[in-house]
mmCIF file with all atom_site columns, C-alpha atoms in Angstrom:
data_model
loop_
_atom_site.group_PDB
_atom_site.id
_atom_site.type_symbol
_atom_site.label_atom_id
_atom_site.label_alt_id
_atom_site.label_comp_id
_atom_site.label_asym_id
_atom_site.label_entity_id
_atom_site.label_seq_id
_atom_site.pdbx_PDB_ins_code
_atom_site.Cartn_x
_atom_site.Cartn_y
_atom_site.Cartn_z
_atom_site.occupancy
_atom_site.B_iso_or_equiv
_atom_site.pdbx_formal_charge
_atom_site.auth_seq_id
_atom_site.auth_comp_id
_atom_site.auth_asym_id
_atom_site.auth_atom_id
_atom_site.pdbx_PDB_model_num
ATOM 1   C CA . MET A 1 1   ? 74.446 35.239 -115.242 1.00 54.00 ? 1   MET A CA 1
ATOM 2   C CA . ILE A 1 2   ? 71.268 36.406 -112.628 1.00 87.00 ? 2   ILE A CA 1
ATOM 3   C CA . HIS A 1 3   ? 68.215 34.219 -112.511 1.00 87.00 ? 3   HIS A CA 1
ATOM 4   C CA . VAL A 1 4   ? 66.079 37.471 -113.611 1.00 90.00 ? 4   VAL A CA 1
ATOM 5   C CA . GLU A 1 5   ? 68.930 38.077 -116.489 1.00 93.00 ? 5   GLU A CA 1
ATOM 6   C CA . ALA A 1 6   ? 68.730 34.448 -117.979 1.00 91.00 ? 6   ALA A CA 1
ATOM 7   C CA . THR A 1 7   ? 64.655 34.768 -117.615 1.00 93.00 ? 7   THR A CA 1
ATOM 8   C CA . ALA A 1 8   ? 64.500 37.481 -120.045 1.00 95.00 ? 8   ALA A CA 1
ATOM 9   C CA . LYS A 1 9   ? 67.258 36.415 -122.928 1.00 95.00 ? 9   LYS A CA 1
ATOM 10  C CA . ARG A 1 10  ? 65.125 33.888 -123.330 1.00 94.00 ? 10  ARG A CA 1
ATOM 11  C CA . LEU A 1 11  ? 62.520 35.557 -124.174 1.00 96.00 ? 11  LEU A CA 1
ATOM 12  C CA . HIS A 1 12  ? 64.269 37.204 -126.556 1.00 96.00 ? 12  HIS A CA 1
ATOM 13  C CA . ARG A 1 13  ? 66.067 33.697 -127.973 1.00 95.00 ? 13  ARG A CA 1
ATOM 14  C CA . TRP A 1 14  ? 62.317 33.198 -128.443 1.00 96.00 ? 14  TRP A CA 1
ATOM 15  C CA . GLY A 1 15  ? 61.228 35.922 -130.688 1.00 97.00 ? 15  GLY A CA 1
ATOM 16  C CA . PHE A 1 16  ? 59.197 37.621 -127.773 1.00 97.00 ? 16  PHE A CA 1
ATOM 17  C CA . ASN A 1 17  ? 59.222 41.520 -127.882 1.00 97.00 ? 17  ASN A CA 1
ATOM 18  C CA . ILE A 1 18  ? 60.413 44.405 -125.929 1.00 97.00 ? 18  ILE A CA 1
ATOM 19  C CA . ASP A 1 19  ? 57.517 44.085 -123.593 1.00 97.00 ? 19  ASP A CA 1
ATOM 20  C CA . PHE A 1 20  ? 58.322 40.698 -122.976 1.00 97.00 ? 20  PHE A CA 1
ATOM 21  C CA . PHE A 1 21  ? 61.955 40.646 -122.600 1.00 97.00 ? 21  PHE A CA 1
ATOM 22  C CA . ILE A 1 22  ? 61.259 43.491 -119.701 1.00 97.00 ? 22  ILE A CA 1
ATOM 23  C CA . ALA A 1 23  ? 59.004 41.175 -117.660 1.00 96.00 ? 23  ALA A CA 1
ATOM 24  C CA . GLY A 1 24  ? 61.537 38.999 -117.896 1.00 95.00 ? 24  GLY A CA 1
ATOM 25  C CA . LEU A 1 25  ? 63.619 41.635 -115.905 1.00 95.00 ? 25  LEU A CA 1
ATOM 26  C CA . LEU A 1 26  ? 61.372 42.227 -113.803 1.00 95.00 ? 26  LEU A CA 1
ATOM 27  C CA . HIS A 1 27  ? 59.357 38.879 -113.563 1.00 92.00 ? 27  HIS A CA 1
ATOM 28  C CA . ASP A 1 28  ? 60.345 38.707 -109.225 1.00 89.00 ? 28  ASP A CA 1
ATOM 29  C CA . ILE A 1 29  ? 60.112 42.505 -108.717 1.00 91.00 ? 29  ILE A CA 1
ATOM 30  C CA . ILE A 1 30  ? 56.632 42.115 -106.572 1.00 87.00 ? 30  ILE A CA 1
ATOM 31  C CA . GLU A 1 31  ? 57.600 39.561 -104.500 1.00 84.00 ? 31  GLU A CA 1
ATOM 32  C CA . ASP A 1 32  ? 61.516 40.138 -103.417 1.00 86.00 ? 32  ASP A CA 1
ATOM 33  C CA . CYS A 1 33  ? 61.201 44.281 -102.763 1.00 89.00 ? 33  CYS A CA 1
ATOM 34  C CA . ALA A 1 34  ? 57.774 44.882 -100.501 1.00 84.00 ? 34  ALA A CA 1
ATOM 35  C CA . HIS A 1 35  ? 57.863 48.744 -101.439 1.00 90.00 ? 35  HIS A CA 1
ATOM 36  C CA . ILE A 1 36  ? 57.496 48.135 -104.944 1.00 91.00 ? 36  ILE A CA 1
ATOM 37  C CA . LYS A 1 37  ? 53.521 47.818 -106.049 1.00 90.00 ? 37  LYS A CA 1
ATOM 38  C CA . ILE A 1 38  ? 52.611 46.525 -109.657 1.00 90.00 ? 38  ILE A CA 1
ATOM 39  C CA . GLU A 1 39  ? 50.682 50.073 -109.794 1.00 92.00 ? 39  GLU A CA 1
ATOM 40  C CA . TYR A 1 40  ? 54.640 51.640 -110.480 1.00 95.00 ? 40  TYR A CA 1
ATOM 41  C CA . ILE A 1 41  ? 55.073 48.551 -112.833 1.00 95.00 ? 41  ILE A CA 1
ATOM 42  C CA . LYS A 1 42  ? 52.056 49.765 -114.782 1.00 96.00 ? 42  LYS A CA 1
ATOM 43  C CA . LYS A 1 43  ? 53.389 53.681 -114.656 1.00 97.00 ? 43  LYS A CA 1
ATOM 44  C CA . GLU A 1 44  ? 56.777 52.532 -115.726 1.00 97.00 ? 44  GLU A CA 1
ATOM 45  C CA . PHE A 1 45  ? 56.394 50.299 -118.435 1.00 97.00 ? 45  PHE A CA 1
ATOM 46  C CA . GLY A 1 46  ? 52.790 50.443 -119.579 1.00 97.00 ? 46  GLY A CA 1
ATOM 47  C CA . ASP A 1 47  ? 49.976 47.949 -118.988 1.00 95.00 ? 47  ASP A CA 1
ATOM 48  C CA . GLU A 1 48  ? 51.440 45.174 -120.778 1.00 95.00 ? 48  GLU A CA 1
ATOM 49  C CA . VAL A 1 49  ? 54.376 44.981 -119.092 1.00 97.00 ? 49  VAL A CA 1
ATOM 50  C CA . ALA A 1 50  ? 52.176 45.133 -115.399 1.00 94.00 ? 50  ALA A CA 1
ATOM 51  C CA . ASP A 1 51  ? 50.454 42.654 -116.494 1.00 92.00 ? 51  ASP A CA 1
ATOM 52  C CA . MET A 1 52  ? 52.815 40.241 -116.987 1.00 94.00 ? 52  MET A CA 1
ATOM 53  C CA . VAL A 1 53  ? 54.325 41.154 -113.887 1.00 93.00 ? 53  VAL A CA 1
ATOM 54  C CA . ASN A 1 54  ? 51.739 41.139 -111.844 1.00 89.00 ? 54  ASN A CA 1
ATOM 55  C CA . PHE A 1 55  ? 51.120 36.927 -113.920 1.00 89.00 ? 55  PHE A CA 1
ATOM 56  C CA . MET A 1 56  ? 54.256 35.705 -112.601 1.00 88.00 ? 56  MET A CA 1
ATOM 57  C CA . SER A 1 57  ? 53.967 37.297 -108.790 1.00 84.00 ? 57  SER A CA 1
ATOM 58  C CA . LYS A 1 58  ? 52.252 34.589 -106.603 1.00 77.00 ? 58  LYS A CA 1
ATOM 59  C CA . ASN A 1 59  ? 50.711 37.791 -104.565 1.00 67.00 ? 59  ASN A CA 1
ATOM 60  C CA . ILE A 1 60  ? 47.232 37.487 -104.707 1.00 59.00 ? 60  ILE A CA 1
ATOM 61  C CA . ASN A 1 61  ? 46.597 41.003 -103.460 1.00 55.00 ? 61  ASN A CA 1
ATOM 62  C CA . TYR A 1 62  ? 45.393 42.846 -106.764 1.00 59.00 ? 62  TYR A CA 1
ATOM 63  C CA . GLY A 1 63  ? 40.895 41.852 -106.408 1.00 65.00 ? 63  GLY A CA 1
ATOM 64  C CA . ILE A 1 64  ? 42.060 37.895 -107.659 1.00 66.00 ? 64  ILE A CA 1
ATOM 65  C CA . LEU A 1 65  ? 40.399 35.410 -104.710 1.00 71.00 ? 65  LEU A CA 1
ATOM 66  C CA . SER A 1 66  ? 43.153 32.424 -105.598 1.00 78.00 ? 66  SER A CA 1
ATOM 67  C CA . TYR A 1 67  ? 46.525 32.724 -107.630 1.00 77.00 ? 67  TYR A CA 1
ATOM 68  C CA . GLU A 1 68  ? 44.755 29.609 -109.917 1.00 81.00 ? 68  GLU A CA 1
ATOM 69  C CA . LEU A 1 69  ? 42.432 32.422 -110.376 1.00 83.00 ? 69  LEU A CA 1
ATOM 70  C CA . LYS A 1 70  ? 44.685 35.303 -111.453 1.00 82.00 ? 70  LYS A CA 1
ATOM 71  C CA . VAL A 1 71  ? 46.688 32.794 -113.645 1.00 84.00 ? 71  VAL A CA 1
ATOM 72  C CA . ASP A 1 72  ? 43.774 31.438 -115.601 1.00 87.00 ? 72  ASP A CA 1
ATOM 73  C CA . HIS A 1 73  ? 42.869 34.787 -115.956 1.00 86.00 ? 73  HIS A CA 1
ATOM 74  C CA . PHE A 1 74  ? 46.266 36.420 -117.210 1.00 87.00 ? 74  PHE A CA 1
ATOM 75  C CA . LEU A 1 75  ? 46.373 33.662 -119.501 1.00 91.00 ? 75  LEU A CA 1
ATOM 76  C CA . LYS A 1 76  ? 42.936 34.165 -120.880 1.00 93.00 ? 76  LYS A CA 1
ATOM 77  C CA . LYS A 1 77  ? 43.742 37.814 -121.330 1.00 91.00 ? 77  LYS A CA 1
ATOM 78  C CA . ASN A 1 78  ? 46.721 36.445 -123.246 1.00 94.00 ? 78  ASN A CA 1
ATOM 79  C CA . PRO A 1 79  ? 48.102 32.854 -123.594 1.00 95.00 ? 79  PRO A CA 1
ATOM 80  C CA . ASN A 1 80  ? 51.898 34.352 -124.413 1.00 96.00 ? 80  ASN A CA 1
ATOM 81  C CA . TYR A 1 81  ? 51.916 34.989 -121.108 1.00 94.00 ? 81  TYR A CA 1
ATOM 82  C CA . VAL A 1 82  ? 52.815 31.481 -120.382 1.00 93.00 ? 82  VAL A CA 1
ATOM 83  C CA . PHE A 1 83  ? 56.752 31.657 -122.519 1.00 95.00 ? 83  PHE A CA 1
ATOM 84  C CA . ILE A 1 84  ? 57.751 34.300 -119.052 1.00 94.00 ? 84  ILE A CA 1
ATOM 85  C CA . ARG A 1 85  ? 56.979 31.084 -116.966 1.00 91.00 ? 85  ARG A CA 1
ATOM 86  C CA . LEU A 1 86  ? 58.941 28.381 -119.015 1.00 92.00 ? 86  LEU A CA 1
ATOM 87  C CA . ALA A 1 87  ? 61.707 30.947 -119.352 1.00 94.00 ? 87  ALA A CA 1
ATOM 88  C CA . ASP A 1 88  ? 61.485 31.273 -115.444 1.00 90.00 ? 88  ASP A CA 1
ATOM 89  C CA . GLN A 1 89  ? 61.411 27.419 -114.908 1.00 87.00 ? 89  GLN A CA 1
ATOM 90  C CA . PHE A 1 90  ? 64.094 26.506 -117.784 1.00 87.00 ? 90  PHE A CA 1
ATOM 91  C CA . HIS A 1 91  ? 66.937 28.876 -116.155 1.00 83.00 ? 91  HIS A CA 1
ATOM 92  C CA . ASN A 1 92  ? 65.532 27.182 -112.239 1.00 80.00 ? 92  ASN A CA 1
ATOM 93  C CA . VAL A 1 93  ? 65.806 23.504 -113.973 1.00 80.00 ? 93  VAL A CA 1
ATOM 94  C CA . SER A 1 94  ? 68.583 24.207 -115.094 1.00 78.00 ? 94  SER A CA 1
ATOM 95  C CA . ASN A 1 95  ? 69.995 26.211 -112.590 1.00 76.00 ? 95  ASN A CA 1
ATOM 96  C CA . PRO A 1 96  ? 69.701 24.728 -108.588 1.00 65.00 ? 96  PRO A CA 1
ATOM 97  C CA . SER A 1 97  ? 71.356 27.235 -107.174 1.00 64.00 ? 97  SER A CA 1
ATOM 98  C CA . TYR A 1 98  ? 68.905 29.425 -108.128 1.00 55.00 ? 98  TYR A CA 1
ATOM 99  C CA . SER A 1 99  ? 65.319 27.838 -107.802 1.00 52.00 ? 99  SER A CA 1
ATOM 100 C CA . SER A 1 100 ? 64.713 29.210 -104.854 1.00 54.00 ? 100 SER A CA 1
ATOM 101 C CA . TYR A 1 101 ? 65.413 32.631 -102.565 1.00 51.00 ? 101 TYR A CA 1
ATOM 102 C CA . ASP A 1 102 ? 66.779 30.274 -99.511  1.00 48.00 ? 102 ASP A CA 1
ATOM 103 C CA . SER A 1 103 ? 69.363 28.145 -101.858 1.00 45.00 ? 103 SER A CA 1
ATOM 104 C CA . PHE A 1 104 ? 70.553 31.708 -103.605 1.00 45.00 ? 104 PHE A CA 1
ATOM 105 C CA . ILE A 1 105 ? 71.344 33.115 -100.190 1.00 44.00 ? 105 ILE A CA 1
ATOM 106 C CA . ILE A 1 106 ? 72.913 29.832 -99.348  1.00 42.00 ? 106 ILE A CA 1
ATOM 107 C CA . ASN A 1 107 ? 74.517 29.684 -102.409 1.00 40.00 ? 107 ASN A CA 1
ATOM 108 C CA . ARG A 1 108 ? 75.445 33.815 -103.423 1.00 43.00 ? 108 ARG A CA 1
ATOM 109 C CA . ASN A 1 109 ? 79.050 33.017 -102.222 1.00 41.00 ? 109 ASN A CA 1
ATOM 110 C CA . LEU A 1 110 ? 79.427 31.154 -105.283 1.00 39.00 ? 110 LEU A CA 1
ATOM 111 C CA . ILE A 1 111 ? 78.276 33.462 -107.809 1.00 38.00 ? 111 ILE A CA 1
#
C-alpha cells in the first residue's frame, strides 16, 4: 500500500469526511510535484481540501512567514487538521521505508 493511500484510509477509519480522505491522498503533492500549486488543488477540490493540503506542505511560499506560523494559522482555522498529520505520521512510524523520500527511493525495489 502506498503512503498517501494508507494516510487517506486511516482518516476514513477514524470517521472523517470525504474532504479529509481526498486531502490524505493529496497531502504530499505540493512537495513531491513542483508543478502542482495550491491554487490548482483549490480549483479542482475546493477550499477545504486546499487548506488541508497547504497545512501539510512544508512549503512556506503562501504568504506566511514560517512553517510554525503556517501550522498555527491552519490549526486555528480547523483543529481537526492535526489528524491528517497524525495519520501521516502513523503510517511513517509503522513503515520505516516510507519515513522519507530518500529511504523510499532506496527501498523501492522492495515494494
